[in-house]
Short mmCIF file of C-alpha atoms in Angstrom, two decimals:
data_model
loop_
_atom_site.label_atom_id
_atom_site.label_comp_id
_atom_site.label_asym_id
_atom_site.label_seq_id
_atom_site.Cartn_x
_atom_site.Cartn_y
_atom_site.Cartn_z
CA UNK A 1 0.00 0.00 0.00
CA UNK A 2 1.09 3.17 -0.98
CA UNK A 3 0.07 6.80 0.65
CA UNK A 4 0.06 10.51 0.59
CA UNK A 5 -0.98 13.16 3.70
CA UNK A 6 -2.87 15.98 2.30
CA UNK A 7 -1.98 18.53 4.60
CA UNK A 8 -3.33 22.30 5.67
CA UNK A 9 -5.22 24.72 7.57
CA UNK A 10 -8.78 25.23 7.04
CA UNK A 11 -10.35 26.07 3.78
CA UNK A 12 -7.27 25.46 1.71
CA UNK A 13 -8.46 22.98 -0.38
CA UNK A 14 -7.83 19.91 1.07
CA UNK A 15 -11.33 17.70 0.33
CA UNK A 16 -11.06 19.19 -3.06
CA UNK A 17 -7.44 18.26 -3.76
CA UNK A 18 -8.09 14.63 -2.51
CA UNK A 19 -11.17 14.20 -4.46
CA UNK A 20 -9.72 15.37 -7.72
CA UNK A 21 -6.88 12.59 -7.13
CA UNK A 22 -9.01 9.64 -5.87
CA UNK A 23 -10.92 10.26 -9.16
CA UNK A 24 -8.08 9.92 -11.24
CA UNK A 25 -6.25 6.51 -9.47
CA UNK A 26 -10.18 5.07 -9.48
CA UNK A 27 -10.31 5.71 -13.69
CA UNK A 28 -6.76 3.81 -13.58
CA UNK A 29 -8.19 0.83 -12.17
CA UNK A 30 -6.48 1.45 -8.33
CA UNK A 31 -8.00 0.53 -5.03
CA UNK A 32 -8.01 3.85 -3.08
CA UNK A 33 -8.68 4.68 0.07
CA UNK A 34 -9.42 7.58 1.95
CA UNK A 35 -9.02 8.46 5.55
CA UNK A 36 -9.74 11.39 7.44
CA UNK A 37 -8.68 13.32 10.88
CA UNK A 38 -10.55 15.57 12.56
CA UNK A 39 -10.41 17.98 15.31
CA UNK A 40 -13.76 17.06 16.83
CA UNK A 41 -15.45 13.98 18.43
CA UNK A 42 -17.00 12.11 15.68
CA UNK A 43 -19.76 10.13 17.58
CA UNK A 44 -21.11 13.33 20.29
CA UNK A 45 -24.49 13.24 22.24
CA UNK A 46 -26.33 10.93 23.71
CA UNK A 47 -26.99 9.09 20.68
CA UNK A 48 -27.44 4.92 20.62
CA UNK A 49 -23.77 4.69 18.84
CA UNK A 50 -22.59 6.65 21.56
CA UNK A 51 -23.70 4.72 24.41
CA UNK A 52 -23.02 1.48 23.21
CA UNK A 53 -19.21 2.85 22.31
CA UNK A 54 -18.77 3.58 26.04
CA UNK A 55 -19.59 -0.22 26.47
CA UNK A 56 -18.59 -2.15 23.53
CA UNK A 57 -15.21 -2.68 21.80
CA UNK A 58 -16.51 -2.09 18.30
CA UNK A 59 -19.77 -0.84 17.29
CA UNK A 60 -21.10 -1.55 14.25
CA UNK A 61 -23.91 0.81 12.31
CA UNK A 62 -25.83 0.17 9.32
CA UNK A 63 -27.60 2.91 7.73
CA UNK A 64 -29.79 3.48 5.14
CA UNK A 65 -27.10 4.83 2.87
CA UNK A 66 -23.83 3.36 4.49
CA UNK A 67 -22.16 1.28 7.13
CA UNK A 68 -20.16 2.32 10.10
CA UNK A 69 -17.76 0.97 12.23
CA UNK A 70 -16.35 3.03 15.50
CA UNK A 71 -14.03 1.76 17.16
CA UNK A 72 -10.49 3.37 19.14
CA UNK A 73 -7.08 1.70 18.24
CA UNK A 74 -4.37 1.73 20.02
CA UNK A 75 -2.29 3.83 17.33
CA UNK A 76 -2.01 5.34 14.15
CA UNK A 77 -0.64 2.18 12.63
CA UNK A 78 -3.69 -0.01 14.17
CA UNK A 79 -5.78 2.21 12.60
CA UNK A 80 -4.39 2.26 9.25
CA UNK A 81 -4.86 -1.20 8.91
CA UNK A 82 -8.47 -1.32 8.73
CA UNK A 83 -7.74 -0.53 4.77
CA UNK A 84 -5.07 -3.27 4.23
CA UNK A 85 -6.47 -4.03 0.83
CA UNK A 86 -6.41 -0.80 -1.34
CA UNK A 87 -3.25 0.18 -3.67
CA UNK A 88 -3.56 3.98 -2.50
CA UNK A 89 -4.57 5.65 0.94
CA UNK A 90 -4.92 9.22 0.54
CA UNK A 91 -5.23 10.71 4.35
CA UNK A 92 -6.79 14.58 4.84
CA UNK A 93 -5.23 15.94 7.70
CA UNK A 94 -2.74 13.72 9.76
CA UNK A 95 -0.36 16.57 9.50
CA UNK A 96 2.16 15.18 12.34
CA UNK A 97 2.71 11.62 11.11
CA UNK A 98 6.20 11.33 9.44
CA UNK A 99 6.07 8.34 7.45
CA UNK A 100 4.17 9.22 4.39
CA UNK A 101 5.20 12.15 1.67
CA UNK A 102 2.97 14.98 1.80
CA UNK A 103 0.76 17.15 -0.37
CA UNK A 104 0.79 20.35 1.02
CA UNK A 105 -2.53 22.51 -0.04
CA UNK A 106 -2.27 25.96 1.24
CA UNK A 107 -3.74 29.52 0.82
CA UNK A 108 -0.63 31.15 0.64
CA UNK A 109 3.26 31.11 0.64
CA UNK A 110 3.29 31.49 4.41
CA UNK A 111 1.09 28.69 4.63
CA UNK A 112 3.32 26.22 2.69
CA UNK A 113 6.69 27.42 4.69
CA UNK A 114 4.81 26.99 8.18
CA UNK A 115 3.06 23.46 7.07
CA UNK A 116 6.78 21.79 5.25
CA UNK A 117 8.33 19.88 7.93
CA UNK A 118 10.63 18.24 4.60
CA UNK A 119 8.38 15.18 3.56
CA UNK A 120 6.34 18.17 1.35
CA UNK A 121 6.41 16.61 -2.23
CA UNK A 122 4.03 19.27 -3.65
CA UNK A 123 1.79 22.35 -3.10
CA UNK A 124 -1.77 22.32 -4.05
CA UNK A 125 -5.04 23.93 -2.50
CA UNK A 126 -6.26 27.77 -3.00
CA UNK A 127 -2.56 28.94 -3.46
CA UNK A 128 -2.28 26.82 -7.13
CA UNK A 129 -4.97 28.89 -8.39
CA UNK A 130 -3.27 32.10 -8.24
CA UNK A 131 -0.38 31.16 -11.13
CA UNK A 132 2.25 30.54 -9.09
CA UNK A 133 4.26 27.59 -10.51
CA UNK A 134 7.09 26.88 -7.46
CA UNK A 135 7.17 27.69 -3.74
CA UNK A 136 10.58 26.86 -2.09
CA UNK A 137 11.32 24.40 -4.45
CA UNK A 138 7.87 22.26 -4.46
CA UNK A 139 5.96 22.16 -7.38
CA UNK A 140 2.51 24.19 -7.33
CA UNK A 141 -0.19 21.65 -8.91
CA UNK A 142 -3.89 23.21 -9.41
CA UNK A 143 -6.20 20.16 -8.40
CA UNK A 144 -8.80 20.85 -10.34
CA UNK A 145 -6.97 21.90 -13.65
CA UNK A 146 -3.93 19.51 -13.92
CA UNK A 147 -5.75 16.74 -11.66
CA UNK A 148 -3.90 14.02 -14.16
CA UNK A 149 -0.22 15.85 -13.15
CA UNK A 150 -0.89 15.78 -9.91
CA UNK A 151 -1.93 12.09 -9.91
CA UNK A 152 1.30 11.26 -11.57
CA UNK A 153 2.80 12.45 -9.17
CA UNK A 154 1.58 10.50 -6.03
CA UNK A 155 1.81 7.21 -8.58
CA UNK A 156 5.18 7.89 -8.48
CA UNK A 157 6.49 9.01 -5.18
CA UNK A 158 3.64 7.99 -3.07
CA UNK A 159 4.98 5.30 -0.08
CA UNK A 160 4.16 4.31 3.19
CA UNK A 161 6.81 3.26 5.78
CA UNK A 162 6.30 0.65 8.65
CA UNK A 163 6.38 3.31 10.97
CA UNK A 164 7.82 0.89 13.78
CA UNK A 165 11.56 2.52 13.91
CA UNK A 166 12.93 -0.61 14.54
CA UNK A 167 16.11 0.48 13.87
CA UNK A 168 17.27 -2.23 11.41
CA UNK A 169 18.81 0.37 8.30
CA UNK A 170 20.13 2.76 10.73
CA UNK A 171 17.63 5.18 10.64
CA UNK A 172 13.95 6.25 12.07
CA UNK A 173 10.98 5.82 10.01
CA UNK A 174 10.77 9.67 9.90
CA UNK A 175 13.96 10.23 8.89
CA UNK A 176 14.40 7.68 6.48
CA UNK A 177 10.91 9.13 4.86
CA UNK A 178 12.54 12.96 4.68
CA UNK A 179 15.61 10.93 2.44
CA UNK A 180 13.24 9.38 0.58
CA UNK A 181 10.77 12.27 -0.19
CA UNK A 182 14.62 13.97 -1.14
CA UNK A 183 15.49 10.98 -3.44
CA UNK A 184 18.71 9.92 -1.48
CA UNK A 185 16.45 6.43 -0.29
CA UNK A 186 14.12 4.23 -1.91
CA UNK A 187 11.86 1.92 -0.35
CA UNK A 188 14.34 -1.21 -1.46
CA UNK A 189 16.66 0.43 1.86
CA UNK A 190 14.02 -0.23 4.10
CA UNK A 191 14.90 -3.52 5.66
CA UNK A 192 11.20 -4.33 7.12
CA UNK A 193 9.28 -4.11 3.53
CA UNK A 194 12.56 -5.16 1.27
CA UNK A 195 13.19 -8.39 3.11
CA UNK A 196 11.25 -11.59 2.42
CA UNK A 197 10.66 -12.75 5.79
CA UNK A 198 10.87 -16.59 6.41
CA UNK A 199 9.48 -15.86 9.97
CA UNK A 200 6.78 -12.97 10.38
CA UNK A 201 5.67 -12.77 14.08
CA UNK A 202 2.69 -9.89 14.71
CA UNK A 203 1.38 -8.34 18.03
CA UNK A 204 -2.13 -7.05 17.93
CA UNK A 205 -1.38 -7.27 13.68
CA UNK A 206 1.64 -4.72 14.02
CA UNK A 207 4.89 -6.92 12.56
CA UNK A 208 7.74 -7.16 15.20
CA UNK A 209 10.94 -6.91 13.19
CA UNK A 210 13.16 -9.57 13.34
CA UNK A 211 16.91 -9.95 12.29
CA UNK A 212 17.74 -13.24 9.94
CA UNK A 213 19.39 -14.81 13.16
CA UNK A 214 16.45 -14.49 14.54
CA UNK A 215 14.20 -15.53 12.27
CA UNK A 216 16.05 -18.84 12.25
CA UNK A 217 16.54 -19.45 15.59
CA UNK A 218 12.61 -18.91 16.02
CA UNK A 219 11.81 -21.41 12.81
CA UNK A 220 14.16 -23.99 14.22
CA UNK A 221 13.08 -23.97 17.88
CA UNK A 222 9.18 -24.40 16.77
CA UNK A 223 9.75 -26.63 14.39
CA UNK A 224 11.83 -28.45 16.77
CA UNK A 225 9.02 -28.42 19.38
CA UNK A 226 6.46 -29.52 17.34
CA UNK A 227 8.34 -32.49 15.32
CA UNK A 228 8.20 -34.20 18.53
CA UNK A 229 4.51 -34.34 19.03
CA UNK A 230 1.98 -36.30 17.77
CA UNK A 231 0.22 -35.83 14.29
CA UNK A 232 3.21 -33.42 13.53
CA UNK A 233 4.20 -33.65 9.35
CA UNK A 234 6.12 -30.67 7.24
CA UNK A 235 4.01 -27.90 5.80
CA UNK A 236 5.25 -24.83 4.09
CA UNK A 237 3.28 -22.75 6.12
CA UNK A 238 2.94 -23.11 9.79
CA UNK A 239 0.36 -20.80 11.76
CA UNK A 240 0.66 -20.23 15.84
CA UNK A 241 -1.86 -17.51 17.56
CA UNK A 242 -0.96 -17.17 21.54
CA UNK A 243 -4.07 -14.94 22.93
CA UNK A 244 -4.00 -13.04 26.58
CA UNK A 245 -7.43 -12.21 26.59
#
């Protein structure tokens, strides 16, 4: 899965820039998903939904026009995963997460140079309409004019580290994004997605990064286990779930 953060202040274009996008990746035949931050409770009152979420892990709604499903993870990664199937995510908001490139759509220069934290891939939003072509560098893309450019561009450069900083190429997730986003990484020098794991070993579905030492010692010492009891035979995949509920 690949992804973009559309970031800005109110009213600069965001929901417009995102929509222009998701149209394009849908009419080249890509999964996309959307997700959205925002500064106020989603599920306020004393609604049904809102009573039962002060009970029940998940709730799940089914309206007339859509479904629903609330629910709090534990972290930005957790949550993420709910969309584990589409080729893009496109996320409004989300401006402090450092693992993703971002869009930045702005109403003005001052906007772009207060919102670029160096993981800014382009400017879009209110300021692109006002035939400016560069700010700083980044490339000004109107959404709603050059919608096909600025989908190009997130094919291209869109990614989504594992956001884990395990620690295993020598860098943190955020700062091995910024080389990235400044073309000095690829995703092949992150060891977490470039490796083919033999041994993959998730808590609460976020992967724990293991070494190739590792891996082995923890293939040989369950296999080892196992061969020795009853009904045991070779299989090329071999499934264990340990639960502390």
């Amino acid at each position: 899965m690949r992804a973009v953060a559309f970031v800005g202040y109110k009213k600069s274009g965001k929901t417009t820039t995102i929509e222009a996008v998701a149209r394009v990746l849908k009419e080249r035949g890509y999964r996309v998903g959307i997700a959205k931050s925002m500064h106020v409770n989603f599920d306020r009152g004393e609604t049904d939904s809102w009573r039962f979420s002060r009970i029940a892990d998940h709730v799940l709604i089914r309206a007339r026009d859509t479904d629903a499903l609330l629910f709090k993870s534990r972290d930005i990664n957790a949550f993420f995963s709910m969309m584990p199937d589409v080729d893009f995510l496109l996320l409004e908001g989300f401006k402090s997460i450092k693992h993703v490139p971002k869009v930045i759509c702005a109403r003005s220069e001052d906007d772009v140079r207060g919102l670029n934290d160096g993981l800014a891939i382009a400017v879009s939003g209110i300021v692109a309409g006002k035939g400016i072509r560069e700010i700083d560098g980044l490339p000004v893309i109107n959404a709603v004019t050059e919608r096909e450019e600025l989908a190009d561009l997130i094919e291209e450069r869109a990614f989504m580290l594992p956001n884990i900083n395990c620690g295993m190429c020598g860098f943190t997730c955020a700062e091995m994004a910024g080389m990235m986003v400044k073309g000095e990484k690829t995703l092949r020098d992150c060891v977490v997605l470039s490796q083919r794991a033999r041994v993959t070993v998730r808590i609460d579905g976020q992967v724990l990064p293991m070494k190739d030492w590792v891996q082995e010692l923890v293939e040989k010492t369950v296999k080892g286990m196992l061969s020795a009891m009853k009904g045991y035979r070779g299989g090329k995949r071999i499934e264990i779930v340990i639960r502390e509920d």
